[in-house]
Every structure is written in C-alpha cells, then in structure tokens.
Amino acid sequence: MNSRLLPHMSVRGDAVQWGAWWVELDGRRELVSDRLKGWDYSSRARFEIQPTVDVASALRSAGIADSSDVALLGLLDCRATGERFAVKIALSDVEMGLPNLLVVEPPAGSLADAIELSAHLVFTGVSEPNPDGRAWRPSSRLASSSVTRLRLEGDGTRFPTEGVAFSVLGLDPAAWTLQFTPDDLADSFLGHVRLLLNTEHPAAALLLASDGPVTSALHSVLTVDVSRQMFSSVAHGEFELDPSGWSDGSVGHTLDTLAQVALSMDLASVVTMARRDPLLLERKLQVGFDFLRGVS
C-alpha cells in the first residue's frame, strides 16, 4: 500500500457517514477521547470504526463504475515511532453485505506519545489519466474522515499512578516519587511499579491539566526522570536480564519495549550504559523522549 494518499475527486458529502472511532484495551471498550487511560508500552489496543457508505451515490459522484475499484481504508499513524498501520475493505464486499468494520490492532511496543486515526474511501483500480478529474491513480482519496488525535501518555498513563499528599505519607515535599519493587523482572509491571504524584505540589495539577506548552514540557521532564529511575534501579539491582522469562505485562518486557521504542536498544544494552556511562544515557533519554518539547 502506498505510504501516501494521493489527491482526489471527492464523492458527495452525504455518501459516507464515518461514525466514531472506538478503542478496546484490557477488556474495556469505549469511544476514543483525547487520552487513552491505562495504556503502557506493553499494551495491545484495538481501534475500530464502522463507516456507512451509500455505494451507488459514492460511485456516481466520483465517476467510477465498478465498486471493486474502491475500498474503505482505516489508518493509524504514530509520528513518535514513524509507524503506520492500515486495514482495507473492498467496497464491493460492503455492497454484498459483508462486514464494514475497520479494525486496526498495532502490536505492543509499536506506539508512543500519541496517534492519529483516520478513515478514507480510496480508488484501488487501474486506469488512465482523464480530462474530467476522475480518480485514476491507486490510493487516490475519494473521501476522508476528520483526523482523530489520541494521546497515549502524558498524564501518567504509562504507569499505575496515584495522587497523594506526601505530608500524610511522611515523604519529602517532592513533585513525584516512584515506587519500584520487583524482585524479578518477570514480575508484573502493574503490580510492582507505581508513580505517586504529590497533590500538595503545584506540578501535580499541571500534570493532570489539558495540553499546553507548559504541561507538555512538564510531561517530558516526568517521562525522562521516571524512565531514568527505572533503568537505574535495574542497573544497580541483581536482576536476571534473560528476556526468555519475560511475559507480556512483566517488568522486563515493559522496560525492554520502552528501551527499544525510545532508545532503539534492548534493556540489557541500556543497563550496560547506565552502569558505564550514566551521563550518556541521560542525553539519549532526553533525545528519545523529546525532552522539554514545546518550550520556545
């Protein structure tokens, strides 16, 4: 499939009703909003949309005779990882009454930061250039939905997060602290890692605020800091770095996925760097997580 969708001659606006994107994560299915709660790098999320097409009207307005030359296309784009995932259904199948549900299921570890979801009606046939503006190139767009943007991280969703008053816990008045308690990297990430935000600190309110330059920059500081702490904890602990024992959702699997997505390295290599050259790791974390993005 072409990485780009080409310009198009539009179909009538009322020929396609796009509907809304839905997401399923950890057995929970809901409409896509601006943030995906409960997501981390080991998550496997399922995204779906079910457009309704008036096939005759769409073909007529686009000047295309055969429904087999048109398809519904669902796209998921992640700029942070450079990944694109696509699913396609032939319009001829929809015309025959087959399911018109577009489902995109990216593998765990392939997404980061935020994604964009869109749906399109595209020309898939083979034709010749024509003087009347009809689509003739494969992947020419005939109609497109609006783009739905979804933030995967930034409000603590990568970690189990809890807002607490640090004075009640007898903790120093820091903005946040990390609880990292696995005995083995095969232990559950969700059961042994927790991010505590100090509700008595002004940063806590900003971390839960809507997007903005200051909030975005603060999220990047939090991400780099917590990632550094986790990698350093493994580097200075007595952990077995054999990935064969790490199942999905384990501490090792989650940190290994984080290392590969952010640093293009496996966890063992990051641990070696943390031991030998922690300042180099610091710089790589800042680059990998787009440190202080949005600050002008």
Short mmCIF file of C-alpha atoms in Angstrom, two decimals:
data_model
loop_
_atom_site.label_atom_id
_atom_site.label_comp_id
_atom_site.label_asym_id
_atom_site.label_seq_id
_atom_site.Cartn_x
_atom_site.Cartn_y
_atom_site.Cartn_z
CA MET A 1 0.00 0.00 0.00
CA ASN A 2 1.30 3.46 -0.83
CA SER A 3 2.61 5.38 2.16
CA ARG A 4 0.79 8.47 0.94
CA LEU A 5 -2.75 9.01 -0.19
CA LEU A 6 -2.98 10.94 -3.42
CA PRO A 7 -5.24 13.91 -4.27
CA HIS A 8 -8.74 13.05 -5.30
CA MET A 9 -12.07 13.96 -6.83
CA SER A 10 -14.44 13.94 -3.86
CA VAL A 11 -17.61 11.93 -3.58
CA ARG A 12 -20.76 13.59 -2.30
CA GLY A 13 -20.53 14.50 1.35
CA ASP A 14 -23.67 12.57 2.25
CA ALA A 15 -22.47 9.38 0.53
CA VAL A 16 -20.31 8.37 3.51
CA GLN A 17 -21.14 8.54 7.21
CA TRP A 18 -17.89 7.89 9.03
CA GLY A 19 -19.06 7.30 12.59
CA ALA A 20 -16.69 7.41 15.55
CA TRP A 21 -13.53 5.54 16.47
CA TRP A 22 -13.72 3.05 19.33
CA VAL A 23 -10.87 1.56 21.33
CA GLU A 24 -10.66 -1.67 23.30
CA LEU A 25 -7.97 -2.02 25.97
CA ASP A 26 -7.74 -4.54 28.81
CA GLY A 27 -11.29 -5.74 28.13
CA ARG A 28 -12.65 -2.19 28.28
CA ARG A 29 -14.32 -0.80 25.13
CA GLU A 30 -15.08 2.91 24.82
CA LEU A 31 -15.28 5.80 22.42
CA VAL A 32 -11.91 7.34 21.61
CA SER A 33 -11.44 10.60 23.51
CA ASP A 34 -8.37 12.81 23.82
CA ARG A 35 -6.42 10.43 26.10
CA LEU A 36 -6.20 6.67 26.49
CA LYS A 37 -6.22 5.73 30.16
CA GLY A 38 -4.42 2.62 31.33
CA TRP A 39 -2.06 2.42 28.35
CA ASP A 40 1.60 1.47 28.63
CA TYR A 41 4.23 0.23 26.19
CA SER A 42 3.22 -3.40 26.64
CA SER A 43 -0.44 -2.69 25.89
CA ARG A 44 -2.26 -4.19 22.93
CA ALA A 45 -5.06 -1.84 21.98
CA ARG A 46 -7.69 -2.45 19.30
CA PHE A 47 -9.08 0.50 17.33
CA GLU A 48 -12.18 0.27 15.16
CA ILE A 49 -14.53 2.39 13.10
CA GLN A 50 -17.59 1.37 11.07
CA PRO A 51 -18.36 3.78 8.21
CA THR A 52 -21.63 3.60 6.32
CA VAL A 53 -21.42 4.08 2.56
CA ASP A 54 -24.16 4.75 0.02
CA VAL A 55 -22.32 2.78 -2.64
CA ALA A 56 -24.37 3.92 -5.64
CA SER A 57 -24.14 7.59 -4.66
CA ALA A 58 -20.42 7.38 -3.94
CA LEU A 59 -19.60 5.71 -7.25
CA ARG A 60 -21.84 8.03 -9.25
CA SER A 61 -20.41 11.22 -7.78
CA ALA A 62 -16.82 10.00 -8.23
CA GLY A 63 -17.43 8.88 -11.79
CA ILE A 64 -16.42 5.29 -11.07
CA ALA A 65 -18.40 2.39 -12.46
CA ASP A 66 -17.17 -0.63 -10.51
CA SER A 67 -17.33 -0.92 -6.71
CA SER A 68 -14.40 -3.36 -6.82
CA ASP A 69 -12.23 -0.35 -7.76
CA VAL A 70 -12.93 1.37 -4.44
CA ALA A 71 -12.10 0.46 -0.85
CA LEU A 72 -12.59 1.67 2.68
CA LEU A 73 -9.25 2.32 4.35
CA GLY A 74 -8.51 2.78 8.06
CA LEU A 75 -5.20 4.33 9.09
CA LEU A 76 -3.35 4.63 12.39
CA ASP A 77 -0.29 6.90 12.29
CA CYS A 78 2.24 7.34 15.09
CA ARG A 79 4.73 10.12 14.47
CA ALA A 80 6.82 9.29 17.52
CA THR A 81 7.71 5.82 16.21
CA GLY A 82 7.26 6.50 12.49
CA GLU A 83 4.78 3.63 12.23
CA ARG A 84 1.68 3.43 10.04
CA PHE A 85 -0.89 0.66 10.32
CA ALA A 86 -3.64 0.20 7.76
CA VAL A 87 -6.66 -2.01 7.14
CA LYS A 88 -8.68 -2.12 3.92
CA ILE A 89 -12.10 -3.45 2.93
CA ALA A 90 -13.22 -3.59 -0.71
CA LEU A 91 -16.37 -1.59 -1.36
CA SER A 92 -17.66 -4.49 -3.46
CA ASP A 93 -17.66 -6.61 -0.28
CA VAL A 94 -19.60 -3.93 1.56
CA GLU A 95 -22.08 -3.80 -1.34
CA MET A 96 -22.60 -7.55 -0.94
CA GLY A 97 -23.46 -7.08 2.73
CA LEU A 98 -20.19 -8.23 4.26
CA PRO A 99 -19.00 -6.51 7.47
CA ASN A 100 -17.81 -2.93 7.00
CA LEU A 101 -15.90 -2.77 10.29
CA LEU A 102 -12.35 -1.40 10.00
CA VAL A 103 -10.16 -2.80 12.79
CA VAL A 104 -6.56 -1.73 13.44
CA GLU A 105 -4.56 -3.72 16.01
CA PRO A 106 -0.96 -2.46 16.27
CA PRO A 107 1.44 -4.78 18.10
CA ALA A 108 2.66 -3.96 21.58
CA GLY A 109 5.66 -1.64 21.61
CA SER A 110 4.90 -0.06 18.25
CA LEU A 111 3.30 3.14 19.57
CA ALA A 112 4.42 6.04 21.73
CA ASP A 113 3.33 9.53 22.77
CA ALA A 114 0.25 9.98 20.55
CA ILE A 115 -1.51 8.59 17.48
CA GLU A 116 -3.74 9.86 14.67
CA LEU A 117 -6.71 7.84 13.42
CA SER A 118 -8.40 8.43 10.09
CA ALA A 119 -10.62 6.65 7.57
CA HIS A 120 -10.78 7.10 3.82
CA LEU A 121 -12.59 5.99 0.69
CA VAL A 122 -9.86 5.30 -1.88
CA PHE A 123 -9.57 4.31 -5.53
CA THR A 124 -7.84 0.93 -5.89
CA GLY A 125 -8.30 0.22 -9.57
CA VAL A 126 -6.02 0.74 -12.55
CA SER A 127 -6.94 3.44 -15.04
CA GLU A 128 -5.52 6.08 -17.34
CA PRO A 129 -5.32 9.86 -16.88
CA ASN A 130 -8.57 11.53 -17.88
CA PRO A 131 -9.62 15.11 -18.62
CA ASP A 132 -12.66 15.20 -16.32
CA GLY A 133 -10.83 14.93 -12.99
CA ARG A 134 -11.93 11.39 -12.11
CA ALA A 135 -9.60 9.42 -9.86
CA TRP A 136 -7.28 7.14 -11.79
CA ARG A 137 -4.20 6.55 -9.61
CA PRO A 138 -4.26 3.77 -6.97
CA SER A 139 -4.72 5.19 -3.44
CA SER A 140 -6.36 8.38 -4.71
CA ARG A 141 -8.69 9.62 -1.98
CA LEU A 142 -12.36 9.92 -2.82
CA ALA A 143 -13.46 10.95 0.68
CA SER A 144 -11.83 11.26 4.10
CA SER A 145 -12.97 11.46 7.68
CA SER A 146 -11.65 14.04 10.08
CA VAL A 147 -8.44 13.08 11.89
CA THR A 148 -8.89 11.82 15.46
CA ARG A 149 -5.87 12.50 17.67
CA LEU A 150 -5.31 10.45 20.79
CA ARG A 151 -2.60 10.99 23.41
CA LEU A 152 -1.26 7.74 24.81
CA GLU A 153 0.87 9.23 27.54
CA GLY A 154 1.46 12.43 29.43
CA ASP A 155 -0.93 12.07 32.34
CA GLY A 156 0.77 9.14 34.00
CA THR A 157 -0.99 6.53 31.88
CA ARG A 158 2.26 4.70 31.22
CA PHE A 159 2.41 3.82 34.91
CA PRO A 160 -0.11 2.98 37.57
CA THR A 161 -0.45 6.47 39.02
CA GLU A 162 -1.86 7.76 42.27
CA GLY A 163 -2.24 11.28 43.57
CA VAL A 164 -1.48 11.51 47.30
CA ALA A 165 -0.48 14.14 49.85
CA PHE A 166 3.17 13.44 50.58
CA SER A 167 2.94 15.01 54.05
CA VAL A 168 0.45 12.32 55.05
CA LEU A 169 2.91 9.62 53.96
CA GLY A 170 5.82 11.32 55.70
CA LEU A 171 7.59 11.95 52.38
CA ASP A 172 9.68 14.96 51.44
CA PRO A 173 7.66 17.58 49.53
CA ALA A 174 8.86 16.50 46.07
CA ALA A 175 6.64 16.72 42.99
CA TRP A 176 6.57 12.95 42.49
CA THR A 177 8.22 9.73 43.52
CA LEU A 178 8.47 6.28 42.01
CA GLN A 179 7.78 3.01 43.80
CA PHE A 180 9.74 0.26 42.05
CA THR A 181 9.52 -3.00 43.98
CA PRO A 182 10.01 -6.06 41.72
CA ASP A 183 12.12 -8.95 42.98
CA ASP A 184 12.40 -10.32 39.47
CA LEU A 185 11.93 -8.79 36.01
CA ALA A 186 9.31 -11.47 35.36
CA ASP A 187 7.09 -9.83 38.00
CA SER A 188 4.01 -7.91 36.90
CA PHE A 189 4.74 -4.31 35.93
CA LEU A 190 1.33 -3.10 37.08
CA GLY A 191 1.79 -4.86 40.41
CA HIS A 192 5.28 -3.59 41.20
CA VAL A 193 5.58 -0.11 39.72
CA ARG A 194 3.62 2.90 40.89
CA LEU A 195 4.04 6.61 40.29
CA LEU A 196 2.96 8.82 43.18
CA LEU A 197 2.11 12.46 42.40
CA ASN A 198 2.23 14.87 45.31
CA THR A 199 -1.16 16.62 45.38
CA GLU A 200 0.38 19.30 47.60
CA HIS A 201 2.79 20.28 44.84
CA PRO A 202 1.70 22.67 42.05
CA ALA A 203 3.21 20.34 39.43
CA ALA A 204 0.59 17.68 40.18
CA ALA A 205 -2.24 19.89 38.95
CA LEU A 206 -0.30 20.77 35.79
CA LEU A 207 0.43 17.12 35.07
CA LEU A 208 -3.30 16.40 35.04
CA ALA A 209 -4.19 19.54 33.08
CA SER A 210 -5.17 19.79 29.46
CA ASP A 211 -2.47 20.06 26.82
CA GLY A 212 -0.40 23.20 26.61
CA PRO A 213 3.28 24.16 26.26
CA VAL A 214 3.98 24.13 30.00
CA THR A 215 2.10 20.88 30.61
CA SER A 216 3.76 19.21 27.62
CA ALA A 217 7.21 20.26 28.81
CA LEU A 218 6.48 19.03 32.33
CA HIS A 219 5.31 15.68 30.99
CA SER A 220 8.61 15.29 29.16
CA VAL A 221 10.53 16.02 32.37
CA LEU A 222 8.47 13.41 34.22
CA THR A 223 8.93 10.83 31.46
CA VAL A 224 12.72 11.21 31.33
CA ASP A 225 13.04 11.24 35.12
CA VAL A 226 10.91 8.15 35.74
CA SER A 227 12.48 6.21 32.86
CA ARG A 228 15.94 7.02 34.22
CA GLN A 229 14.94 5.85 37.68
CA MET A 230 13.59 2.54 36.41
CA PHE A 231 16.61 1.80 34.22
CA SER A 232 18.97 2.78 37.04
CA SER A 233 17.10 0.58 39.52
CA VAL A 234 17.58 -2.40 37.23
CA ALA A 235 21.23 -1.48 36.56
CA HIS A 236 22.06 -1.33 40.26
CA GLY A 237 19.95 -4.29 41.29
CA GLU A 238 20.52 -8.02 40.99
CA PHE A 239 18.21 -8.84 38.14
CA GLU A 240 18.41 -11.57 35.52
CA LEU A 241 18.40 -9.93 32.07
CA ASP A 242 17.31 -13.00 30.12
CA PRO A 243 14.22 -11.94 28.14
CA SER A 244 13.05 -15.53 27.65
CA GLY A 245 11.41 -15.37 31.06
CA TRP A 246 9.52 -12.14 30.45
CA SER A 247 5.86 -12.43 29.53
CA ASP A 248 3.70 -9.59 28.25
CA GLY A 249 2.99 -7.17 31.06
CA SER A 250 6.07 -8.13 33.06
CA VAL A 251 8.57 -5.54 34.31
CA GLY A 252 11.26 -6.85 31.99
CA HIS A 253 9.04 -6.94 28.91
CA THR A 254 7.68 -3.44 29.56
CA LEU A 255 11.11 -1.89 30.17
CA ASP A 256 12.62 -3.72 27.20
CA THR A 257 9.83 -2.37 24.98
CA LEU A 258 10.34 1.13 26.42
CA ALA A 259 14.07 0.90 25.68
CA GLN A 260 13.51 -0.24 22.11
CA VAL A 261 10.87 2.39 21.31
CA ALA A 262 12.64 5.37 22.93
CA LEU A 263 16.30 4.44 22.50
CA SER A 264 16.37 1.75 19.78
CA MET A 265 18.21 -0.50 22.25
CA ASP A 266 17.30 -3.58 24.23
CA LEU A 267 17.09 -3.45 28.01
CA ALA A 268 20.41 -5.23 28.52
CA SER A 269 22.22 -2.57 26.44
CA VAL A 270 20.53 0.25 28.36
CA VAL A 271 21.51 -1.36 31.67
CA THR A 272 25.13 -1.60 30.49
CA MET A 273 25.07 2.08 29.52
CA ALA A 274 23.54 3.05 32.88
CA ARG A 275 26.44 1.31 34.65
CA ARG A 276 29.26 2.52 32.43
CA ASP A 277 28.18 5.97 31.28
CA PRO A 278 25.06 7.31 33.03
CA LEU A 279 25.57 10.78 31.53
CA LEU A 280 25.37 9.32 28.03
CA LEU A 281 22.15 7.57 28.98
CA GLU A 282 20.79 10.87 30.28
CA ARG A 283 21.41 12.54 26.93
CA LYS A 284 19.88 9.67 24.98
CA LEU A 285 16.79 9.72 27.18
CA GLN A 286 16.36 13.44 26.56
CA VAL A 287 16.59 12.93 22.81
CA GLY A 288 14.43 9.81 22.80
CA PHE A 289 11.60 11.43 24.73
CA ASP A 290 11.75 14.85 23.01
CA PHE A 291 12.77 16.50 26.28
CA LEU A 292 11.16 19.92 27.00
CA ARG A 293 9.16 19.81 23.80
CA GLY A 294 7.01 22.84 23.22
CA VAL A 295 9.35 25.21 25.02
CA SER A 296 10.18 28.18 22.82
#
